[in-house]
Amino acid sequence: MPTAPRPRLRHALSALAVTMLIPALVACGGEEKKGYGDETVSGFDGVTVSAAVDKEPTLKWKSPIAYPKDPKVKTLTEGDGEEIPEGRGVFAKIYIGNATTLDKEWAYQSQAPEGEELPAEKPWSTILKGAKVGDRIEAIVGSADLLGEGGNPQMGIGNHDTLLVVLDVVKPAADKAPKDVDATELPKVVEKNGKPTGFDFTGIAKPKADDAVLKRAIVTEGDGEEITTDQTVTANYLGMTYGAKKPFDESFSKEAVPFALNQVVPGWTNGLEGVKVGSRVLLQIPPELGYGAEEKPGQGGTPGIPANSTLYFVIDVIKAEDTPAQQ
């Protein structure tokens, strides 16, 4: 069953999620902190940030920085990688410093090698507009814009603190909008007695590690209503990894399975949105929209799913109905 992977910060990072999920790395020490009554400067004049992308950034405060009306952004170091496509999320290493209290330690810094996944929405879309892989970007942002009206007391950030944000751009996130392709671009479904038993990958190139495209082919279009992501869908399905001899999971030999689209891997949620009930769909799901770096062991003699696997599914949609509200 294509259930969602364990919650990870990189899949949830948004203005609210930063507030709720980022662990606090609060600076310590007995030094007197500057506050709201101290003289401030505008923009980047109040701090110096190291520019070498291959090292953790260091900061040297000169003065508290005035609270900005809108994010102020500059590129410290320009990378030589691809430009992030418009409307795409970004994986970036994040460093957040408090430019009001002038703590010498970062209030937060990314621990994952790939950084966090930032959505293509404000304030991140403003900060990362035109960014390229390899960039080190410096931004001055109001705490309310980044963390919500309450700030984040665990991180030592008040409800009206000026934040210094440094981002090292690692790579674009997967494009969550499916790319509709012809069925011949995806592996052929193998059937026995009219039921899918696997995929034939002959003539299909092995997906590249950096291929972050969700591919979808409508083999047979149904005549039912279009699926929405807040529904529960009942379907038969079969899933395999590239070149595998057996499916890692399937229901065609058993019975159709109901599942809420908000509780499965993002590749299913986005891949089935807009599909009509009664359709047969093929999906090629990149790792970021599947199980990512998580390895899934096989059960009952089925093969497992290696980490960073591209997933292939054939799905027969039987019905869709509203998901019951959680009590």
mmCIF file of C-alpha atoms in Angstrom:
data_model
loop_
_atom_site.group_PDB
_atom_site.id
_atom_site.type_symbol
_atom_site.label_atom_id
_atom_site.label_comp_id
_atom_site.label_asym_id
_atom_site.label_seq_id
_atom_site.Cartn_x
_atom_site.Cartn_y
_atom_site.Cartn_z
ATOM 1 C CA MET A 1 0.000 0.000 0.000
ATOM 2 C CA PRO A 2 1.488 3.370 -0.987
ATOM 3 C CA THR A 3 1.144 4.939 2.430
ATOM 4 C CA ALA A 4 2.870 8.210 3.146
ATOM 5 C CA PRO A 5 6.438 8.034 4.497
ATOM 6 C CA ARG A 6 7.166 9.075 8.057
ATOM 7 C CA PRO A 7 6.667 12.806 8.462
ATOM 8 C CA ARG A 8 9.854 14.679 7.624
ATOM 9 C CA LEU A 9 10.485 18.362 8.004
ATOM 10 C CA ARG A 10 11.508 18.774 4.391
ATOM 11 C CA HIS A 11 8.048 17.707 3.220
ATOM 12 C CA ALA A 12 6.256 20.100 5.525
ATOM 13 C CA LEU A 13 8.309 23.249 5.703
ATOM 14 C CA SER A 14 6.165 26.327 5.379
ATOM 15 C CA ALA A 15 5.759 29.456 7.432
ATOM 16 C CA LEU A 16 3.553 27.641 9.941
ATOM 17 C CA ALA A 17 5.551 24.417 9.882
ATOM 18 C CA VAL A 18 8.733 26.264 10.778
ATOM 19 C CA THR A 19 6.948 27.519 13.862
ATOM 20 C CA MET A 20 5.660 24.098 14.843
ATOM 21 C CA LEU A 21 8.389 21.677 13.807
ATOM 22 C CA ILE A 22 11.871 23.167 13.666
ATOM 23 C CA PRO A 23 13.819 22.199 16.804
ATOM 24 C CA ALA A 24 15.206 25.054 18.823
ATOM 25 C CA LEU A 25 18.906 25.769 18.792
ATOM 26 C CA VAL A 26 18.778 28.740 21.124
ATOM 27 C CA ALA A 27 21.946 30.668 21.798
ATOM 28 C CA CYS A 28 23.241 30.616 25.323
ATOM 29 C CA GLY A 29 25.533 32.843 27.302
ATOM 30 C CA GLY A 30 25.319 35.618 29.824
ATOM 31 C CA GLU A 31 25.920 38.590 27.555
ATOM 32 C CA GLU A 32 23.456 41.455 27.623
ATOM 33 C CA LYS A 33 21.155 41.291 24.624
ATOM 34 C CA LYS A 34 20.024 44.237 22.569
ATOM 35 C CA GLY A 35 16.298 44.852 22.350
ATOM 36 C CA TYR A 36 13.601 46.943 20.747
ATOM 37 C CA GLY A 37 14.815 50.218 22.247
ATOM 38 C CA ASP A 38 18.252 50.072 20.658
ATOM 39 C CA GLU A 39 19.190 52.027 17.582
ATOM 40 C CA THR A 40 18.789 50.008 14.384
ATOM 41 C CA VAL A 41 20.087 50.177 10.835
ATOM 42 C CA SER A 42 18.317 49.348 7.625
ATOM 43 C CA GLY A 43 18.951 46.244 5.546
ATOM 44 C CA PHE A 44 22.277 44.485 5.341
ATOM 45 C CA ASP A 45 24.470 47.164 6.939
ATOM 46 C CA GLY A 46 23.988 45.619 10.369
ATOM 47 C CA VAL A 47 25.734 42.296 9.692
ATOM 48 C CA THR A 48 28.512 40.637 7.732
ATOM 49 C CA VAL A 49 27.995 37.049 6.547
ATOM 50 C CA SER A 50 30.740 34.814 5.163
ATOM 51 C CA ALA A 51 30.280 34.006 1.486
ATOM 52 C CA ALA A 52 32.013 30.624 0.991
ATOM 53 C CA VAL A 53 29.272 28.127 0.159
ATOM 54 C CA ASP A 54 31.424 25.098 1.016
ATOM 55 C CA LYS A 55 31.532 26.166 4.673
ATOM 56 C CA GLU A 56 28.909 26.921 7.289
ATOM 57 C CA PRO A 57 28.246 30.668 7.198
ATOM 58 C CA THR A 58 29.550 32.823 10.013
ATOM 59 C CA LEU A 59 28.029 36.136 11.002
ATOM 60 C CA LYS A 60 29.368 39.290 12.610
ATOM 61 C CA TRP A 61 26.774 41.703 13.952
ATOM 62 C CA LYS A 62 27.370 45.431 13.738
ATOM 63 C CA SER A 63 23.994 46.693 14.918
ATOM 64 C CA PRO A 64 20.382 45.554 15.291
ATOM 65 C CA ILE A 65 18.544 45.603 11.970
ATOM 66 C CA ALA A 66 15.261 47.430 11.517
ATOM 67 C CA TYR A 67 12.130 45.318 11.034
ATOM 68 C CA PRO A 68 11.476 45.101 7.286
ATOM 69 C CA LYS A 69 8.109 45.690 5.660
ATOM 70 C CA ASP A 70 8.993 43.108 2.988
ATOM 71 C CA PRO A 71 11.904 40.664 2.692
ATOM 72 C CA LYS A 72 15.176 42.202 1.534
ATOM 73 C CA VAL A 73 17.317 39.810 -0.524
ATOM 74 C CA LYS A 74 20.814 39.714 -1.979
ATOM 75 C CA THR A 75 23.019 36.979 -3.441
ATOM 76 C CA LEU A 76 26.262 36.608 -1.518
ATOM 77 C CA THR A 77 27.753 33.958 -3.798
ATOM 78 C CA GLU A 78 26.433 33.081 -7.236
ATOM 79 C CA GLY A 79 26.332 29.373 -8.040
ATOM 80 C CA ASP A 80 27.007 27.809 -11.417
ATOM 81 C CA GLY A 81 24.107 25.348 -11.379
ATOM 82 C CA GLU A 82 20.709 25.408 -13.034
ATOM 83 C CA GLU A 83 18.190 28.121 -12.305
ATOM 84 C CA ILE A 84 15.312 26.973 -10.145
ATOM 85 C CA PRO A 85 12.220 26.684 -12.394
ATOM 86 C CA GLU A 86 9.473 29.173 -11.594
ATOM 87 C CA GLY A 87 6.821 27.678 -9.345
ATOM 88 C CA ARG A 88 9.085 24.898 -8.037
ATOM 89 C CA GLY A 89 10.071 24.270 -4.460
ATOM 90 C CA VAL A 90 13.728 24.239 -3.426
ATOM 91 C CA PHE A 91 15.990 22.152 -1.232
ATOM 92 C CA ALA A 92 18.271 24.501 0.666
ATOM 93 C CA LYS A 93 20.383 24.570 3.792
ATOM 94 C CA ILE A 94 18.857 27.162 6.086
ATOM 95 C CA TYR A 95 20.459 29.349 8.738
ATOM 96 C CA ILE A 96 18.327 31.737 10.802
ATOM 97 C CA GLY A 97 19.810 34.413 13.035
ATOM 98 C CA ASN A 98 18.065 36.951 15.265
ATOM 99 C CA ALA A 99 18.961 40.449 14.059
ATOM 100 C CA THR A 100 17.090 42.092 16.925
ATOM 101 C CA THR A 101 18.713 40.359 19.900
ATOM 102 C CA LEU A 102 22.026 39.775 18.059
ATOM 103 C CA ASP A 103 22.642 36.282 19.378
ATOM 104 C CA LYS A 104 26.034 35.031 18.280
ATOM 105 C CA GLU A 105 24.696 31.525 17.552
ATOM 106 C CA TRP A 106 22.267 30.659 14.780
ATOM 107 C CA ALA A 107 18.742 30.300 16.159
ATOM 108 C CA TYR A 108 18.284 27.461 13.685
ATOM 109 C CA GLN A 109 20.403 25.690 11.109
ATOM 110 C CA SER A 110 19.617 22.747 8.835
ATOM 111 C CA GLN A 111 21.042 19.397 9.838
ATOM 112 C CA ALA A 112 20.142 17.325 6.750
ATOM 113 C CA PRO A 113 22.833 17.212 4.014
ATOM 114 C CA GLU A 114 20.247 18.184 1.405
ATOM 115 C CA GLY A 115 18.754 20.877 3.624
ATOM 116 C CA GLU A 116 15.020 21.465 3.946
ATOM 117 C CA GLU A 117 12.358 21.515 1.252
ATOM 118 C CA LEU A 118 10.984 25.028 0.881
ATOM 119 C CA PRO A 119 7.620 25.482 -0.854
ATOM 120 C CA ALA A 120 7.105 27.775 -3.828
ATOM 121 C CA GLU A 121 5.157 30.277 -1.757
ATOM 122 C CA LYS A 122 5.888 33.469 0.127
ATOM 123 C CA PRO A 123 8.190 34.402 1.719
ATOM 124 C CA TRP A 124 10.354 31.647 0.187
ATOM 125 C CA SER A 125 9.283 32.440 -3.381
ATOM 126 C CA THR A 126 10.358 36.056 -2.834
ATOM 127 C CA ILE A 127 13.696 35.094 -1.303
ATOM 128 C CA LEU A 128 14.485 32.487 -3.953
ATOM 129 C CA LYS A 129 13.237 34.288 -7.071
ATOM 130 C CA GLY A 130 15.785 33.705 -9.840
ATOM 131 C CA ALA A 131 17.992 31.553 -7.585
ATOM 132 C CA LYS A 132 20.419 29.004 -9.010
ATOM 133 C CA VAL A 133 21.857 25.804 -7.587
ATOM 134 C CA GLY A 134 24.989 26.737 -5.650
ATOM 135 C CA ASP A 135 23.824 30.214 -4.645
ATOM 136 C CA ARG A 136 24.317 31.529 -1.122
ATOM 137 C CA ILE A 137 21.506 33.987 -0.497
ATOM 138 C CA GLU A 138 21.127 36.436 2.376
ATOM 139 C CA ALA A 139 17.719 37.807 3.351
ATOM 140 C CA ILE A 140 16.308 40.113 6.000
ATOM 141 C CA VAL A 141 12.805 38.950 6.965
ATOM 142 C CA GLY A 142 10.276 39.873 9.623
ATOM 143 C CA SER A 143 9.533 37.107 12.122
ATOM 144 C CA ALA A 144 5.802 37.335 11.414
ATOM 145 C CA ASP A 145 6.388 36.694 7.690
ATOM 146 C CA LEU A 146 8.562 33.653 8.329
ATOM 147 C CA LEU A 147 7.188 32.144 11.531
ATOM 148 C CA GLY A 148 3.730 33.570 11.993
ATOM 149 C CA GLU A 149 2.450 36.216 14.401
ATOM 150 C CA GLY A 150 3.693 34.410 17.516
ATOM 151 C CA GLY A 151 7.327 34.117 16.499
ATOM 152 C CA ASN A 152 9.010 31.072 18.057
ATOM 153 C CA PRO A 153 9.908 31.318 21.758
ATOM 154 C CA GLN A 154 11.724 27.963 21.648
ATOM 155 C CA MET A 155 14.112 29.442 19.100
ATOM 156 C CA GLY A 156 14.459 32.641 21.102
ATOM 157 C CA ILE A 157 12.506 34.609 18.492
ATOM 158 C CA GLY A 158 9.831 37.096 19.523
ATOM 159 C CA ASN A 159 6.715 38.191 17.680
ATOM 160 C CA HIS A 160 8.388 41.259 16.143
ATOM 161 C CA ASP A 161 12.023 40.246 15.689
ATOM 162 C CA THR A 162 14.043 40.907 12.566
ATOM 163 C CA LEU A 163 15.521 37.693 11.173
ATOM 164 C CA LEU A 164 18.628 37.146 9.105
ATOM 165 C CA VAL A 165 18.117 34.151 6.818
ATOM 166 C CA VAL A 166 20.993 32.579 4.889
ATOM 167 C CA LEU A 167 20.178 29.931 2.273
ATOM 168 C CA ASP A 168 22.571 27.641 0.423
ATOM 169 C CA VAL A 169 20.609 26.373 -2.598
ATOM 170 C CA VAL A 170 21.112 22.617 -3.070
ATOM 171 C CA LYS A 171 18.648 21.577 -5.786
ATOM 172 C CA PRO A 172 15.118 22.118 -7.089
ATOM 173 C CA ALA A 173 12.394 20.071 -5.441
ATOM 174 C CA ALA A 174 10.336 17.646 -7.460
ATOM 175 C CA ASP A 175 7.637 19.113 -9.665
ATOM 176 C CA LYS A 176 4.456 18.002 -7.947
ATOM 177 C CA ALA A 177 2.297 18.705 -10.989
ATOM 178 C CA PRO A 178 2.151 15.510 -13.104
ATOM 179 C CA LYS A 179 3.510 15.544 -16.634
ATOM 180 C CA ASP A 180 1.056 13.729 -18.893
ATOM 181 C CA VAL A 181 2.898 11.442 -21.297
ATOM 182 C CA ASP A 182 2.025 8.734 -23.806
ATOM 183 C CA ALA A 183 1.810 5.244 -22.313
ATOM 184 C CA THR A 184 4.670 4.135 -24.577
ATOM 185 C CA GLU A 185 7.050 6.291 -22.483
ATOM 186 C CA LEU A 186 6.363 4.126 -19.431
ATOM 187 C CA PRO A 187 6.857 0.367 -18.921
ATOM 188 C CA LYS A 188 4.320 -1.991 -20.456
ATOM 189 C CA VAL A 189 1.803 -3.648 -18.157
ATOM 190 C CA VAL A 190 2.063 -7.460 -18.158
ATOM 191 C CA GLU A 191 -1.253 -9.248 -17.641
ATOM 192 C CA LYS A 192 -2.434 -12.758 -16.898
ATOM 193 C CA ASN A 193 -6.103 -13.669 -17.225
ATOM 194 C CA GLY A 194 -6.868 -9.998 -17.751
ATOM 195 C CA LYS A 195 -5.201 -8.826 -14.520
ATOM 196 C CA PRO A 196 -1.883 -6.955 -14.209
ATOM 197 C CA THR A 197 0.946 -9.067 -12.785
ATOM 198 C CA GLY A 198 3.926 -6.811 -13.397
ATOM 199 C CA PHE A 199 5.763 -4.442 -15.724
ATOM 200 C CA ASP A 200 7.965 -5.070 -18.737
ATOM 201 C CA PHE A 201 10.765 -2.459 -18.684
ATOM 202 C CA THR A 202 12.138 -3.393 -22.105
ATOM 203 C CA GLY A 203 13.133 -0.237 -23.985
ATOM 204 C CA ILE A 204 12.577 2.003 -20.948
ATOM 205 C CA ALA A 205 15.721 3.786 -19.786
ATOM 206 C CA LYS A 206 16.660 3.593 -16.144
ATOM 207 C CA PRO A 207 15.545 6.820 -14.450
ATOM 208 C CA LYS A 208 18.324 9.218 -13.550
ATOM 209 C CA ALA A 209 18.974 9.984 -9.916
ATOM 210 C CA ASP A 210 18.089 13.652 -10.446
ATOM 211 C CA ASP A 211 14.938 13.009 -12.509
ATOM 212 C CA ALA A 212 12.325 14.737 -10.363
ATOM 213 C CA VAL A 213 9.404 14.580 -12.817
ATOM 214 C CA LEU A 214 6.128 12.897 -11.909
ATOM 215 C CA LYS A 215 4.942 11.198 -15.114
ATOM 216 C CA ARG A 216 1.364 10.097 -15.753
ATOM 217 C CA ALA A 217 -0.279 8.219 -18.605
ATOM 218 C CA ILE A 218 -4.033 7.684 -18.850
ATOM 219 C CA VAL A 219 -4.311 4.265 -20.495
ATOM 220 C CA THR A 220 -8.100 4.140 -20.360
ATOM 221 C CA GLU A 221 -10.188 7.167 -19.418
ATOM 222 C CA GLY A 222 -13.222 6.509 -17.293
ATOM 223 C CA ASP A 223 -16.543 8.324 -17.496
ATOM 224 C CA GLY A 224 -16.887 9.160 -13.807
ATOM 225 C CA GLU A 225 -16.267 12.349 -11.849
ATOM 226 C CA GLU A 226 -12.784 13.822 -11.557
ATOM 227 C CA ILE A 227 -10.911 12.918 -8.382
ATOM 228 C CA THR A 228 -10.026 15.621 -5.867
ATOM 229 C CA THR A 229 -7.250 15.380 -3.293
ATOM 230 C CA ASP A 230 -9.648 15.522 -0.330
ATOM 231 C CA GLN A 231 -11.372 12.286 -1.371
ATOM 232 C CA THR A 232 -11.009 8.620 -0.477
ATOM 233 C CA VAL A 233 -10.362 6.514 -3.563
ATOM 234 C CA THR A 234 -11.006 2.797 -3.967
ATOM 235 C CA ALA A 235 -8.661 1.220 -6.506
ATOM 236 C CA ASN A 236 -6.751 -1.840 -7.602
ATOM 237 C CA TYR A 237 -3.045 -1.197 -8.040
ATOM 238 C CA LEU A 238 0.352 -2.775 -8.651
ATOM 239 C CA GLY A 239 3.715 -1.202 -7.854
ATOM 240 C CA MET A 240 7.285 -2.050 -8.909
ATOM 241 C CA THR A 241 10.730 -0.477 -8.897
ATOM 242 C CA TYR A 242 12.761 -0.228 -12.100
ATOM 243 C CA GLY A 243 13.941 -3.616 -13.364
ATOM 244 C CA ALA A 244 12.390 -5.601 -10.502
ATOM 245 C CA LYS A 245 11.193 -9.125 -11.164
ATOM 246 C CA LYS A 246 8.180 -8.916 -8.866
ATOM 247 C CA PRO A 247 5.831 -6.231 -7.578
ATOM 248 C CA PHE A 248 6.554 -4.868 -4.113
ATOM 249 C CA ASP A 249 2.799 -4.610 -3.603
ATOM 250 C CA GLU A 250 -0.424 -5.241 -5.530
ATOM 251 C CA SER A 251 -4.140 -5.743 -4.999
ATOM 252 C CA PHE A 252 -5.307 -7.212 -8.325
ATOM 253 C CA SER A 253 -5.035 -10.772 -6.947
ATOM 254 C CA LYS A 254 -6.942 -9.766 -3.810
ATOM 255 C CA GLU A 255 -9.501 -6.991 -3.624
ATOM 256 C CA ALA A 256 -9.675 -3.268 -4.259
ATOM 257 C CA VAL A 257 -8.354 -1.029 -1.504
ATOM 258 C CA PRO A 258 -9.779 2.279 -0.232
ATOM 259 C CA PHE A 259 -7.283 4.990 0.716
ATOM 260 C CA ALA A 260 -7.509 8.676 1.580
ATOM 261 C CA LEU A 261 -5.518 10.736 -0.908
ATOM 262 C CA ASN A 262 -4.145 12.888 1.912
ATOM 263 C CA GLN A 263 -2.565 9.824 3.547
ATOM 264 C CA VAL A 264 -0.561 8.360 0.656
ATOM 265 C CA VAL A 265 2.743 9.294 -0.944
ATOM 266 C CA PRO A 266 2.620 12.670 -2.743
ATOM 267 C CA GLY A 267 3.076 10.960 -6.122
ATOM 268 C CA TRP A 268 -0.305 9.284 -5.692
ATOM 269 C CA THR A 269 -1.998 12.392 -4.330
ATOM 270 C CA ASN A 270 -0.859 14.583 -7.208
ATOM 271 C CA GLY A 271 -0.854 11.858 -9.854
ATOM 272 C CA LEU A 272 -4.505 10.952 -9.297
ATOM 273 C CA GLU A 273 -5.841 14.479 -8.921
ATOM 274 C CA GLY A 274 -8.159 15.243 -11.829
ATOM 275 C CA VAL A 275 -8.297 11.627 -13.054
ATOM 276 C CA LYS A 276 -11.805 10.393 -13.809
ATOM 277 C CA VAL A 277 -13.276 7.485 -11.886
ATOM 278 C CA GLY A 278 -13.120 4.341 -14.014
ATOM 279 C CA SER A 279 -9.709 5.181 -15.483
ATOM 280 C CA ARG A 280 -6.566 3.061 -15.704
ATOM 281 C CA VAL A 281 -3.517 5.193 -14.889
ATOM 282 C CA LEU A 282 0.226 4.616 -15.085
ATOM 283 C CA LEU A 283 2.462 6.629 -12.767
ATOM 284 C CA GLN A 284 6.226 7.082 -12.639
ATOM 285 C CA ILE A 285 6.951 8.615 -9.233
ATOM 286 C CA PRO A 286 10.361 10.170 -8.461
ATOM 287 C CA PRO A 287 11.892 9.407 -5.051
ATOM 288 C CA GLU A 288 11.041 12.802 -3.578
ATOM 289 C CA LEU A 289 7.339 12.141 -4.189
ATOM 290 C CA GLY A 290 7.586 8.529 -3.044
ATOM 291 C CA TYR A 291 9.572 7.227 -0.094
ATOM 292 C CA GLY A 292 12.700 9.331 -0.633
ATOM 293 C CA ALA A 293 15.762 8.027 1.188
ATOM 294 C CA GLU A 294 13.617 5.712 3.302
ATOM 295 C CA GLU A 295 14.086 2.001 2.621
ATOM 296 C CA LYS A 296 10.921 -0.117 2.761
ATOM 297 C CA PRO A 297 11.371 -3.821 3.617
ATOM 298 C CA GLY A 298 9.378 -6.378 1.674
ATOM 299 C CA GLN A 299 6.595 -8.394 3.308
ATOM 300 C CA GLY A 300 5.248 -11.852 2.613
ATOM 301 C CA GLY A 301 7.908 -12.725 0.042
ATOM 302 C CA THR A 302 7.621 -9.459 -1.891
ATOM 303 C CA PRO A 303 10.772 -7.462 -2.709
ATOM 304 C CA GLY A 304 11.495 -4.371 -0.693
ATOM 305 C CA ILE A 305 11.900 -0.834 -1.974
ATOM 306 C CA PRO A 306 15.510 0.403 -1.928
ATOM 307 C CA ALA A 307 16.202 3.936 -0.767
ATOM 308 C CA ASN A 308 15.856 6.655 -3.421
ATOM 309 C CA SER A 309 13.770 4.450 -5.724
ATOM 310 C CA THR A 310 11.616 5.621 -8.597
ATOM 311 C CA LEU A 311 8.230 3.897 -8.268
ATOM 312 C CA TYR A 312 6.021 2.608 -11.080
ATOM 313 C CA PHE A 313 2.303 1.979 -10.600
ATOM 314 C CA VAL A 314 -0.662 0.816 -12.637
ATOM 315 C CA ILE A 315 -3.877 1.916 -10.958
ATOM 316 C CA ASP A 316 -7.492 1.088 -11.806
ATOM 317 C CA VAL A 317 -9.738 3.669 -10.139
ATOM 318 C CA ILE A 318 -13.044 2.111 -9.081
ATOM 319 C CA LYS A 319 -14.723 4.867 -7.072
ATOM 320 C CA ALA A 320 -14.066 8.080 -5.168
ATOM 321 C CA GLU A 321 -16.017 9.556 -2.298
ATOM 322 C CA ASP A 322 -15.626 12.235 0.335
ATOM 323 C CA THR A 323 -13.196 11.384 3.100
ATOM 324 C CA PRO A 324 -15.006 11.218 6.458
ATOM 325 C CA ALA A 325 -14.090 14.050 8.770
ATOM 326 C CA GLN A 326 -11.748 13.039 11.579
ATOM 327 C CA GLN A 327 -13.341 13.039 14.977
#
